[in-house]
Short mmCIF file of C-alpha atoms in Angstrom, two decimals:
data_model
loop_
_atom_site.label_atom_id
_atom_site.label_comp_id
_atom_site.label_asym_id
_atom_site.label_seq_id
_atom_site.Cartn_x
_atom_site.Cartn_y
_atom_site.Cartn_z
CA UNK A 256 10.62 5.41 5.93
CA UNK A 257 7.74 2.52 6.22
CA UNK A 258 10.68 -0.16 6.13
CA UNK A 259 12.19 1.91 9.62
CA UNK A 260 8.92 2.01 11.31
CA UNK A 261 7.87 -1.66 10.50
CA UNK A 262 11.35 -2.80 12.52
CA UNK A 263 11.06 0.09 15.19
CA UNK A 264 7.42 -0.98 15.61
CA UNK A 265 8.17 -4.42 15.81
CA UNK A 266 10.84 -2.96 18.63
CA UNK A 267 8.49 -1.09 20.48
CA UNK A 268 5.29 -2.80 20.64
CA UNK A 269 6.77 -6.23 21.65
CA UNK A 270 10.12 -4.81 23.65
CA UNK A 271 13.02 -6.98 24.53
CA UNK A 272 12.79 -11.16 24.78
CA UNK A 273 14.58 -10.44 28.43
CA UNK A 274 12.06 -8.09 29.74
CA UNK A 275 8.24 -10.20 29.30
CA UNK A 276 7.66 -13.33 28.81
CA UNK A 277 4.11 -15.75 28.67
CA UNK A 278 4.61 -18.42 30.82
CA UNK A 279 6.48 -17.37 33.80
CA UNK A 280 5.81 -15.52 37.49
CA UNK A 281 8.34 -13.31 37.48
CA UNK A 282 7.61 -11.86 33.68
CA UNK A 283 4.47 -12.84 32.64
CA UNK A 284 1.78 -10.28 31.55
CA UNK A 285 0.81 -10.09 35.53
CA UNK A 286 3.96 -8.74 35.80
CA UNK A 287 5.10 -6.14 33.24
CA UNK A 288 3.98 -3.15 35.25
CA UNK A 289 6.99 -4.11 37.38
CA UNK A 290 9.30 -3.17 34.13
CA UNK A 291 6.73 -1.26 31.67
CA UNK A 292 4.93 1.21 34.00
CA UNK A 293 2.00 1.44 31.32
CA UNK A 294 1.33 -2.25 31.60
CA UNK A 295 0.42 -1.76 35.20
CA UNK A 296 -3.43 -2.33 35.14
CA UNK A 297 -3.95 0.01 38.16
CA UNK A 298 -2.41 2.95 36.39
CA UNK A 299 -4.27 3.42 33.33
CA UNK A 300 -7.57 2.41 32.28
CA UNK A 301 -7.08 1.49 28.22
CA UNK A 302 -5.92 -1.64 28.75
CA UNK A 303 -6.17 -4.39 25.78
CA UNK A 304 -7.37 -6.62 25.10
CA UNK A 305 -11.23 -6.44 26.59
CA UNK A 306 -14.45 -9.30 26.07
CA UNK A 307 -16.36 -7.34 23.52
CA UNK A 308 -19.81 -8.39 25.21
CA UNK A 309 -22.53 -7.71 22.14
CA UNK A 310 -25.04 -7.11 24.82
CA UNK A 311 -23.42 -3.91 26.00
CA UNK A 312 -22.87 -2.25 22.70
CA UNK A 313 -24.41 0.60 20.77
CA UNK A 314 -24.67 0.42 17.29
CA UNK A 315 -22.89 3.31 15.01
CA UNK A 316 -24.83 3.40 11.75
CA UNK A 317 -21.70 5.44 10.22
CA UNK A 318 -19.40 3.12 10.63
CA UNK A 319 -19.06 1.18 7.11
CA UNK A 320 -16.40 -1.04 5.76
CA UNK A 321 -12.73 0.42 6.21
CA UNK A 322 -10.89 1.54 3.09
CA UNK A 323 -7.64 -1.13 2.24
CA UNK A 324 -5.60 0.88 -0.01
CA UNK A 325 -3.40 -2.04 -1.62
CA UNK A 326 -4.75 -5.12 0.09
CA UNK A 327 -5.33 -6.73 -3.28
CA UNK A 328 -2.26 -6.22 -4.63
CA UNK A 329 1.11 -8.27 -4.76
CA UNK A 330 3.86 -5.36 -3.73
CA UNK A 331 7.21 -5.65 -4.85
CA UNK A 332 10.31 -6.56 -3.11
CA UNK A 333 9.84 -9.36 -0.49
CA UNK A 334 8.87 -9.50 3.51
CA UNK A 335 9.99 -10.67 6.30
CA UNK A 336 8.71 -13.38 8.63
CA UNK A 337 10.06 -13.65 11.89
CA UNK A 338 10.02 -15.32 15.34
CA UNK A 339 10.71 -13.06 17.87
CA UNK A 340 10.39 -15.25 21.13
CA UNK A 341 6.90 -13.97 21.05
CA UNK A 342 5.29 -13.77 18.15
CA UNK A 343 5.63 -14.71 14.40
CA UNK A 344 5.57 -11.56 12.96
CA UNK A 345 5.54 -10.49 9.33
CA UNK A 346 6.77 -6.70 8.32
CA UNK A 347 5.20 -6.16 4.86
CA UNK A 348 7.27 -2.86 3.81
CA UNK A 349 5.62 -0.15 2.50
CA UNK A 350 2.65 0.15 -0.44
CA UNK A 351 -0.79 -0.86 1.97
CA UNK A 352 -2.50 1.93 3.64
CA UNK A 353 -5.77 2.04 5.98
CA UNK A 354 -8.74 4.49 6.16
CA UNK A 355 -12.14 5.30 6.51
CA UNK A 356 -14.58 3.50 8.59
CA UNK A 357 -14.40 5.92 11.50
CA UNK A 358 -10.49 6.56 11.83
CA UNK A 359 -9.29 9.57 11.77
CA UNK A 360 -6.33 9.16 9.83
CA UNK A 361 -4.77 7.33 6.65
CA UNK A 362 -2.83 4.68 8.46
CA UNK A 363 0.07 2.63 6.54
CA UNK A 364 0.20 -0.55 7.69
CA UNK A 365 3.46 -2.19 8.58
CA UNK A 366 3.55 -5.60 10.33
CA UNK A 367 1.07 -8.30 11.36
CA UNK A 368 1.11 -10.99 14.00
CA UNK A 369 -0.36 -13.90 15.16
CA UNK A 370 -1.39 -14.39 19.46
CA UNK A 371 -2.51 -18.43 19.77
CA UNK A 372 -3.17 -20.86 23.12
CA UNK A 373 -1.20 -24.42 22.85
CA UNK A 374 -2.49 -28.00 21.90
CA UNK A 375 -5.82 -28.04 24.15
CA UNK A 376 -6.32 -24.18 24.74
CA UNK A 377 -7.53 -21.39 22.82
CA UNK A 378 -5.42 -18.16 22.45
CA UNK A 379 -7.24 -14.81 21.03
CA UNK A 380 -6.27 -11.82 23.09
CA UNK A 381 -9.90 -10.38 22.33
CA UNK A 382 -13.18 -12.70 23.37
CA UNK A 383 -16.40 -12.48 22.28
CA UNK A 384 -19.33 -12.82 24.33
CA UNK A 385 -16.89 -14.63 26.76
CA UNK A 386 -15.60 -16.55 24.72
CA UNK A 387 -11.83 -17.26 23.63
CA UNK A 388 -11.33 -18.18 19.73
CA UNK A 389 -8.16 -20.43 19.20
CA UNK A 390 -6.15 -17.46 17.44
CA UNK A 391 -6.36 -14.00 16.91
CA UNK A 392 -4.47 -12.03 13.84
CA UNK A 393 -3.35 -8.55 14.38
CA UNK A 394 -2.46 -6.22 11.49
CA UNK A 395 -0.86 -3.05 12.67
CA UNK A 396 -1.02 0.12 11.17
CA UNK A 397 0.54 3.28 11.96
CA UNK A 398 -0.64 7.05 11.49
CA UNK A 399 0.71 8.50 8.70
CA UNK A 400 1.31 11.61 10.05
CA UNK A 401 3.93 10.45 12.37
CA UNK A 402 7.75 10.74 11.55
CA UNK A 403 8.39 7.79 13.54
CA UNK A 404 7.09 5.30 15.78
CA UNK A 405 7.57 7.14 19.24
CA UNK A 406 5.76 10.00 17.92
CA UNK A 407 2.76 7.56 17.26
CA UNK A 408 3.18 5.61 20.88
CA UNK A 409 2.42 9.64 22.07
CA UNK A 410 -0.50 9.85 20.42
CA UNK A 411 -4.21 8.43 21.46
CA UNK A 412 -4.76 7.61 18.16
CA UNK A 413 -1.12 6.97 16.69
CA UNK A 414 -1.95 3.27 15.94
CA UNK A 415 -4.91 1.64 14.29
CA UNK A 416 -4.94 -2.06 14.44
CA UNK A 417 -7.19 -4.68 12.60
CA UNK A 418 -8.07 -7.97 14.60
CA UNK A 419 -9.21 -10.87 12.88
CA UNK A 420 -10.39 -13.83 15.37
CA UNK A 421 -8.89 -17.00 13.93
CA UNK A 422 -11.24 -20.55 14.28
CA UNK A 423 -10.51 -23.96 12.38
CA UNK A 424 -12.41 -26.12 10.28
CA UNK A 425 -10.58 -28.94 8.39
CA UNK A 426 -10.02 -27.60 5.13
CA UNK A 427 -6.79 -25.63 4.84
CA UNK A 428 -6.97 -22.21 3.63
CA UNK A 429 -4.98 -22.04 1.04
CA UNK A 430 -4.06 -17.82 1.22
CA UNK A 431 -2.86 -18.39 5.17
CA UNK A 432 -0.44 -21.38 3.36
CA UNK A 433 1.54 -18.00 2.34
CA UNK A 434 2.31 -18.07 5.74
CA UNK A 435 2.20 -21.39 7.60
CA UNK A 436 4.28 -23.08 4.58
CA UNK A 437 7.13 -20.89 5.96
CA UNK A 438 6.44 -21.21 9.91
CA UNK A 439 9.08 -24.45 9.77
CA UNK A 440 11.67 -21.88 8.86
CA UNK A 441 11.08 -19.51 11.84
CA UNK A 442 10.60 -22.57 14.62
CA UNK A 443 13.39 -20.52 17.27
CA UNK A 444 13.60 -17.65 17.87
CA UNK A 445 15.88 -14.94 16.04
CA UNK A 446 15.28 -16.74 13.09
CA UNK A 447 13.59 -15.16 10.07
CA UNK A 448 12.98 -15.78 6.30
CA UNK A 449 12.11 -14.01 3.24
CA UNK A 450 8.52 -14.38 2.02
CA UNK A 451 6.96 -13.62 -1.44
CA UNK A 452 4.69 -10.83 -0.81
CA UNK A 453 0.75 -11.79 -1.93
CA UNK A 454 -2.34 -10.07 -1.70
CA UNK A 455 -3.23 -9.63 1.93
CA UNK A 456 -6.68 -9.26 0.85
CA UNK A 457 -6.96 -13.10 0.54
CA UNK A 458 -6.49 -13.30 4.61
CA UNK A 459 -9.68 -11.42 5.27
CA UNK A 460 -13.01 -12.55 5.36
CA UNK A 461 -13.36 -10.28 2.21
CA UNK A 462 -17.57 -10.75 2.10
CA UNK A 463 -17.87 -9.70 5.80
CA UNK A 464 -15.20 -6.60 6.14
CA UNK A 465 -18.78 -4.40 6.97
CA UNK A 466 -19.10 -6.16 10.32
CA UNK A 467 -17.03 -5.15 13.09
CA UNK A 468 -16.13 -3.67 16.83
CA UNK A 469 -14.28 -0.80 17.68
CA UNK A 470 -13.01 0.64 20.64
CA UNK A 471 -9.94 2.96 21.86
CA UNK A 472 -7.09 0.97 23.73
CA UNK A 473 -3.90 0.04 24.21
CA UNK A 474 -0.86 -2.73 22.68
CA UNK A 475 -1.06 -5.65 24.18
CA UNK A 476 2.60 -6.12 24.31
CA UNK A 477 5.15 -3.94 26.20
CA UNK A 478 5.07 -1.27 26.48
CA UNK A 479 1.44 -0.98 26.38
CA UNK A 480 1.10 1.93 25.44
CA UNK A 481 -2.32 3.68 25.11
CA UNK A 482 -2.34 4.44 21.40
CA UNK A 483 -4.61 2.48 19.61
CA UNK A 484 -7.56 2.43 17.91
CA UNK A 485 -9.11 -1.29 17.78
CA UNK A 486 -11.42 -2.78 14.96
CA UNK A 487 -11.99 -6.43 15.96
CA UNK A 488 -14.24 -7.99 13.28
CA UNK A 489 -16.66 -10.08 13.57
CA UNK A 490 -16.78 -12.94 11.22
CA UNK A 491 -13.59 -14.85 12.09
CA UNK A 492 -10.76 -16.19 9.54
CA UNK A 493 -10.76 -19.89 9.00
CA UNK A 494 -7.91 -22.08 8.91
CA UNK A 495 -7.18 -26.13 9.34
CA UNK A 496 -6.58 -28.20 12.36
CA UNK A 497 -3.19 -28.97 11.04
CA UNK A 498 -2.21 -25.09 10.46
CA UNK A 499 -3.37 -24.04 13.35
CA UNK A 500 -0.91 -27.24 15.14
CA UNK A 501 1.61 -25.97 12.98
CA UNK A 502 2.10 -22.81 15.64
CA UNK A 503 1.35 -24.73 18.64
CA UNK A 504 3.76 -27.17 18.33
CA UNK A 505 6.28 -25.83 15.41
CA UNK A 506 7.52 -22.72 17.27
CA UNK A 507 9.74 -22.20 20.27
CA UNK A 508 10.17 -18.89 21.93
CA UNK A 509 13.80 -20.33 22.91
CA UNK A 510 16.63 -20.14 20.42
CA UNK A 511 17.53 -23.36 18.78
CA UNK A 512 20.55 -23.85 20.50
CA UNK A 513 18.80 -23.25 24.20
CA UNK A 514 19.45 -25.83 26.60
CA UNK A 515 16.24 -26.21 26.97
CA UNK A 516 13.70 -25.37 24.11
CA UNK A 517 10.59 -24.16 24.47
CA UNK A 518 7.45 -24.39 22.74
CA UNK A 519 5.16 -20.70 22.66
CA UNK A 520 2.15 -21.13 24.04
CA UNK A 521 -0.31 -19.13 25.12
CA UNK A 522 1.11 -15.98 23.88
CA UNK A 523 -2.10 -13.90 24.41
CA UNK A 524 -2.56 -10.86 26.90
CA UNK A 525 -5.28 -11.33 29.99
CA UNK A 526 -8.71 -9.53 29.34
CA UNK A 527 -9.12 -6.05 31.38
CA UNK A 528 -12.02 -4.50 32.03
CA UNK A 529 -13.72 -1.88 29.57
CA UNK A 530 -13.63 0.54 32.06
CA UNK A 531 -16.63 2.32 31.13
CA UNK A 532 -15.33 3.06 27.48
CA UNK A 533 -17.54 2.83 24.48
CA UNK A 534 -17.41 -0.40 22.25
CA UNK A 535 -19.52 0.62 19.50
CA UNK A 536 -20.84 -2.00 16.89
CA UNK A 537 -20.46 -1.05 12.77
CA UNK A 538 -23.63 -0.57 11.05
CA UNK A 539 -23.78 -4.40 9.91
CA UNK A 540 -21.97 -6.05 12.72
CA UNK A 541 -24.13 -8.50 14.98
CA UNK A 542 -25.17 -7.30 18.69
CA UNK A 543 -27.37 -9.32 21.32
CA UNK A 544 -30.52 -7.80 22.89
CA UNK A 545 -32.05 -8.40 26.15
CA UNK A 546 -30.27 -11.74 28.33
CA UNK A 547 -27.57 -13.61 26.31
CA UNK A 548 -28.06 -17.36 25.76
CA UNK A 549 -25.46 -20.01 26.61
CA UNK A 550 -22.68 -19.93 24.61
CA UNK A 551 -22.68 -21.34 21.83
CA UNK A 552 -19.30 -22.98 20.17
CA UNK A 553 -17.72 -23.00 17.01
CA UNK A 554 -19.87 -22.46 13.35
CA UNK A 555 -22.91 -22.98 15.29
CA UNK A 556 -22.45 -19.90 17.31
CA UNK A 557 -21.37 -17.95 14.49
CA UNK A 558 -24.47 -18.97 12.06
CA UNK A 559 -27.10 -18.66 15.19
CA UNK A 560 -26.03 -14.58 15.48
CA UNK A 561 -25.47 -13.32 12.12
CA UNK A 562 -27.63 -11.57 9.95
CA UNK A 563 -28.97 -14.07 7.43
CA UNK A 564 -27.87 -12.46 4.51
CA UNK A 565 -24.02 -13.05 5.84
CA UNK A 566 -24.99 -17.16 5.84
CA UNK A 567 -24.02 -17.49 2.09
CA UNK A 568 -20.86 -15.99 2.52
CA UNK A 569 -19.98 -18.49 5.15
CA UNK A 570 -20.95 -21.50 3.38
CA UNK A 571 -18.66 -20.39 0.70
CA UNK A 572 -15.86 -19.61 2.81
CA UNK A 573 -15.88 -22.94 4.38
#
């Protein structure tokens, strides 16, 4: 049943490589309300993703670290990792769950994805403070109550997804190499591989997983549909300059015999307004008071806003 909704979800939420694109007029994401009638920003007003300005936040002393039922495990079987002209996308099968923290489900989790910008840009779909990180990891998880996939598309809360806002430093992190050592095998699209399942636990910024965002909205793919529940966490996941070029100039969202091939860039949603919803901060997680300073970029940013006692916990992860 989980392997059926990981490849129906990756159907659903992303839709056909004919119908949306990134990076042209006619089908790029200022145009899928002409096909997806939820994607059309003046119909509905849960759009993802939104700039989760700290200033404008209430704090929700309840909400404490989420429960990862089998994060730090290594299932059995294998996965799949696959370029789907959009996306590299990796369906993990069944055997990881998510809970607590506020949701109001168990939630099984069942793919996650990577959104990026190209050689010079940044590419998270979510921004912080106004700012754009260069990538932006999205692990989706659907309600376990659902039969299927539709049923959870139909439901405000059918879909609970974890966002992790990806920066660089120059070390590689060598977890993500799970991943990125197999990106040369998925460079066009259609083409997948099989990859040796690992703890997904060693993705996360494991010391911080108290600190984090959450707000009701949408996919931020076609069909855009108005069913999830968003935890965007704070401290970001760090990987290398060189694994971070290894998706902006390693994958195509053309098929390797295309006349012409394409690189993916830029495969990240515009921000919509919050519309007057709440974006509540966890108990730990970092919010501004009073006028915002510039923006700061990078580490600097990062250390200048935390609570001190998260500054070990950085040093060690870089």
């Amino acid at each position: 049943m989980i392997w059926a909704a990981a490849i129906l979800l990756v159907f659903v939420s992303r839709g056909d490589s004919e119908d949306y694109c990134y990076d042209e007029p006619q089908c790029d994401p200022y145009s899928w309300g002409d096909s997806f009638p939820l994607c059309h920003p003046l119909l509905e007003l849960r759009h993802s993703p939104i700039d989760l300005d700290r200033r404008h936040m209430s704090r929700d002393p309840s909400l404490g670290p989420l429960h990862l039922e089998g994060f730090d495990q290594t299932q059995t079987g294998h996965w799949t990792l696959e370029n789907d002209g959009h996306s590299v996308v990796l369906q993990v099968g069944s055997g990881m769950a998510v809970s607590g923290g506020g949701l109001p489900d168990t939630y099984h989790t069942v793919q996650l994805h990577f959104h990026w910008g190209g050689p010079a840009t940044n590419g998270s779909e979510h921004t912080v403070d106004g700012r754009r990180y260069p990538m932006e990891m999205h692990i989706v998880n659907m309600k376990s109550i659902h039969p299927n996939m539709s049923a959870a598309l139909d439901d405000p809360t059918g879909l609970a997804v974890l966002g992790f806002l990806v920066d660089v430093v120059y070390a590689d992190n060598v977890h993500f190499g799970h991943i990125s050592q197999k990106l040369s095998s998925v460079a066009h699209k259609g083409q997948r591989t099989k990859v040796k399942p690992f703890p997904l636990l060693g993705l996360l910024p494991t010391r911080n997983m108290s600190q984090y965002y959450r707000y009701h909205g949408s996919l931020t793919t076609p069909p855009c549909s108005q069913a999830v529940v968003w935890t965007v966490y704070q401290v970001p996941v760090y990987i290398s300059w060189s694994q971070l070029a290894q998706f902006t100039s390693q994958i195509f969202s053309t098929e390797e015999d295309a006349e012409q091939v394409t690189p993916l860039h830029n495969n990240f949603r515009h921000v919509h307004p919050a519309s007057g919803r709440a974006v509540t901060a966890s108990g730990d997680a970092g919010v501004l008071l009073g006028t915002a300073a510039p923006p700061l970029g990078g580490a600097t940013a990062l250390l200048r806003l935390l609570p001190t006692a998260t500054l070990g916990a950085i040093t060690f992860r870089l």
